[in-house]
GROMACS .gro file of C-alpha atoms in nm:
model
  120
    1MET     CA    1  -0.871  -0.164   2.162
    2ILE     CA    2  -1.173   0.024   2.038
    3LYS     CA    3  -1.433  -0.137   1.799
    4LYS     CA    4  -1.328   0.046   1.462
    5ASP     CA    5  -0.949  -0.069   1.547
    6LEU     CA    6  -1.081  -0.447   1.574
    7GLU     CA    7  -1.252  -0.434   1.257
    8LEU     CA    8  -0.944  -0.299   1.077
    9GLU     CA    9  -0.719  -0.520   1.253
   10ARG     CA   10  -0.955  -0.820   1.134
   11ALA     CA   11  -0.994  -0.687   0.786
   12TRP     CA   12  -0.603  -0.685   0.760
   13GLN     CA   13  -0.560  -1.031   0.869
   14LYS     CA   14  -0.799  -1.142   0.594
   15LEU     CA   15  -0.627  -0.957   0.335
   16ARG     CA   16  -0.299  -1.118   0.466
   17LEU     CA   17  -0.460  -1.475   0.459
   18HIS     CA   18  -0.596  -1.376   0.099
   19LEU     CA   19  -0.262  -1.299  -0.012
   20ARG     CA   20  -0.113  -1.603   0.090
   21GLU     CA   21  -0.357  -1.813  -0.118
   22VAL     CA   22  -0.278  -1.585  -0.433
   23ILE     CA   23   0.106  -1.542  -0.403
   24GLY     CA   24   0.174  -1.880  -0.191
   25LYS     CA   25   0.303  -1.698   0.124
   26LYS     CA   26   0.156  -1.467   0.373
   27PRO     CA   27   0.323  -1.095   0.367
   28LYS     CA   28   0.475  -1.047   0.698
   29ASP     CA   29   0.372  -0.709   0.743
   30LEU     CA   30   0.270  -0.363   0.596
   31ASN     CA   31   0.585  -0.323   0.399
   32GLY     CA   32   0.555  -0.633   0.247
   33ILE     CA   33   0.224  -0.534   0.147
   34LEU     CA   34   0.320  -0.229   0.020
   35PHE     CA   35   0.627  -0.378  -0.159
   36LEU     CA   36   0.343  -0.613  -0.355
   37ILE     CA   37   0.140  -0.293  -0.455
   38GLY     CA   38   0.462  -0.115  -0.579
   39VAL     CA   39   0.531  -0.413  -0.804
   40GLN     CA   40   0.148  -0.398  -0.887
   41GLU     CA   41   0.156  -0.069  -0.977
   42LEU     CA   42   0.501  -0.064  -1.174
   43GLY     CA   43   0.361  -0.342  -1.400
   44LYS     CA   44   0.616  -0.521  -1.500
   45GLY     CA   45   0.568  -0.848  -1.362
   46LYS     CA   46   0.787  -1.059  -1.102
   47LYS     CA   47   1.176  -1.002  -1.113
   48VAL     CA   48   1.447  -0.938  -0.886
   49PHE     CA   49   1.471  -0.559  -0.773
   50SER     CA   50   1.752  -0.393  -0.633
   51LYS     CA   51   1.740  -0.253  -0.271
   52GLU     CA   52   1.687   0.135  -0.424
   53GLU     CA   53   1.415  -0.038  -0.650
   54LYS     CA   54   1.246  -0.184  -0.373
   55GLN     CA   55   1.252   0.116  -0.193
   56ASP     CA   56   1.103   0.337  -0.499
   57LEU     CA   57   0.865   0.046  -0.505
   58MET     CA   58   0.720   0.111  -0.171
   59HIS     CA   59   0.718   0.486  -0.211
   60ILE     CA   60   0.477   0.419  -0.539
   61ALA     CA   61   0.248   0.215  -0.313
   62ILE     CA   62   0.253   0.465  -0.027
   63CYS     CA   63   0.176   0.742  -0.291
   64LYS     CA   64  -0.081   0.539  -0.483
   65VAL     CA   65  -0.277   0.457  -0.158
   66LEU     CA   66  -0.255   0.771  -0.045
   67SER     CA   67  -0.388   0.925  -0.364
   68PHE     CA   68  -0.707   0.800  -0.277
   69SER     CA   69  -0.763   1.081  -0.012
   70GLY     CA   70  -0.606   1.318  -0.256
   71PHE     CA   71  -0.264   1.352  -0.083
   72TYR     CA   72  -0.072   1.259  -0.396
   73GLN     CA   73  -0.160   1.288  -0.771
   74LEU     CA   74  -0.010   1.104  -1.044
   75GLU     CA   75   0.227   1.293  -1.275
   76GLY     CA   76   0.323   1.025  -1.533
   77LEU     CA   77   0.585   0.780  -1.632
   78ASP     CA   78   0.926   0.826  -1.667
   79GLU     CA   79   1.112   0.702  -2.010
   80GLU     CA   80   1.161   0.327  -1.810
   81GLY     CA   81   0.832   0.318  -1.714
   82TRP     CA   82   0.826   0.422  -1.364
   83PRO     CA   83   0.507   0.620  -1.221
   84HIS     CA   84   0.612   0.964  -1.073
   85TRP     CA   85   0.379   1.125  -0.787
   86LYS     CA   86   0.356   1.467  -0.675
   87LYS     CA   87   0.248   1.578  -0.309
   88VAL     CA   88  -0.107   1.758  -0.348
   89LYS     CA   89  -0.157   1.801   0.017
   90ASN     CA   90   0.020   1.770   0.336
   91LEU     CA   91  -0.040   1.461   0.569
   92PRO     CA   92  -0.194   1.508   0.903
   93HIS     CA   93   0.051   1.498   1.190
   94PHE     CA   94   0.037   1.146   1.335
   95ASP     CA   95   0.206   0.919   1.569
   96LEU     CA   96   0.362   0.600   1.433
   97LEU     CA   97   0.059   0.407   1.503
   98GLU     CA   98  -0.169   0.653   1.351
   99GLN     CA   99   0.023   0.661   1.042
  100GLU     CA  100   0.017   0.250   1.027
  101LYS     CA  101  -0.335   0.270   1.099
  102MET     CA  102  -0.368   0.539   0.807
  103LEU     CA  103  -0.192   0.322   0.575
  104LYS     CA  104  -0.378  -0.013   0.623
  105MET     CA  105  -0.734   0.151   0.562
  106HIS     CA  106  -0.577   0.290   0.245
  107VAL     CA  107  -0.423  -0.050   0.157
  108LEU     CA  108  -0.735  -0.217   0.211
  109GLU     CA  109  -0.916   0.037   0.003
  110TYR     CA  110  -0.660  -0.024  -0.296
  111PHE     CA  111  -0.731  -0.385  -0.305
  112GLU     CA  112  -1.107  -0.340  -0.313
  113LYS     CA  113  -1.084  -0.042  -0.572
  114GLU     CA  114  -0.794  -0.178  -0.805
  115LEU     CA  115  -0.838  -0.540  -0.761
  116ASN     CA  116  -1.182  -0.592  -0.645
  117ILE     CA  117  -1.100  -0.802  -0.326
  118VAL     CA  118  -1.314  -0.731  -0.054
  119VAL     CA  119  -1.201  -0.871   0.273
  120SER     CA  120  -1.417  -0.689   0.550
   0.00000   0.00000   0.00000
């Protein structure tokens, strides 16, 4: 593993530990953290979501974090207050490991920029 990957993994684990302190449980994986970001971005607080809504929340989170690099742009909210995003530019073609690394870096950036949580 190269130094940059080790630094990313350390920051990622610190974020998971921080989230455990805040919400009382450590998110299991990237999807769990994306779900939390989606809930945060929706802004409707804690509630029970359907399976489809959970998928939508993860989509919202992915669009939000990738918006930092200009891949997505917020179009606006629908009548129920759900954000809608449009793709501005194509994502690079990465294998699954590279996609996960890119998302993790953007998630860490989200927590730093949006919530002032620095874990690096």
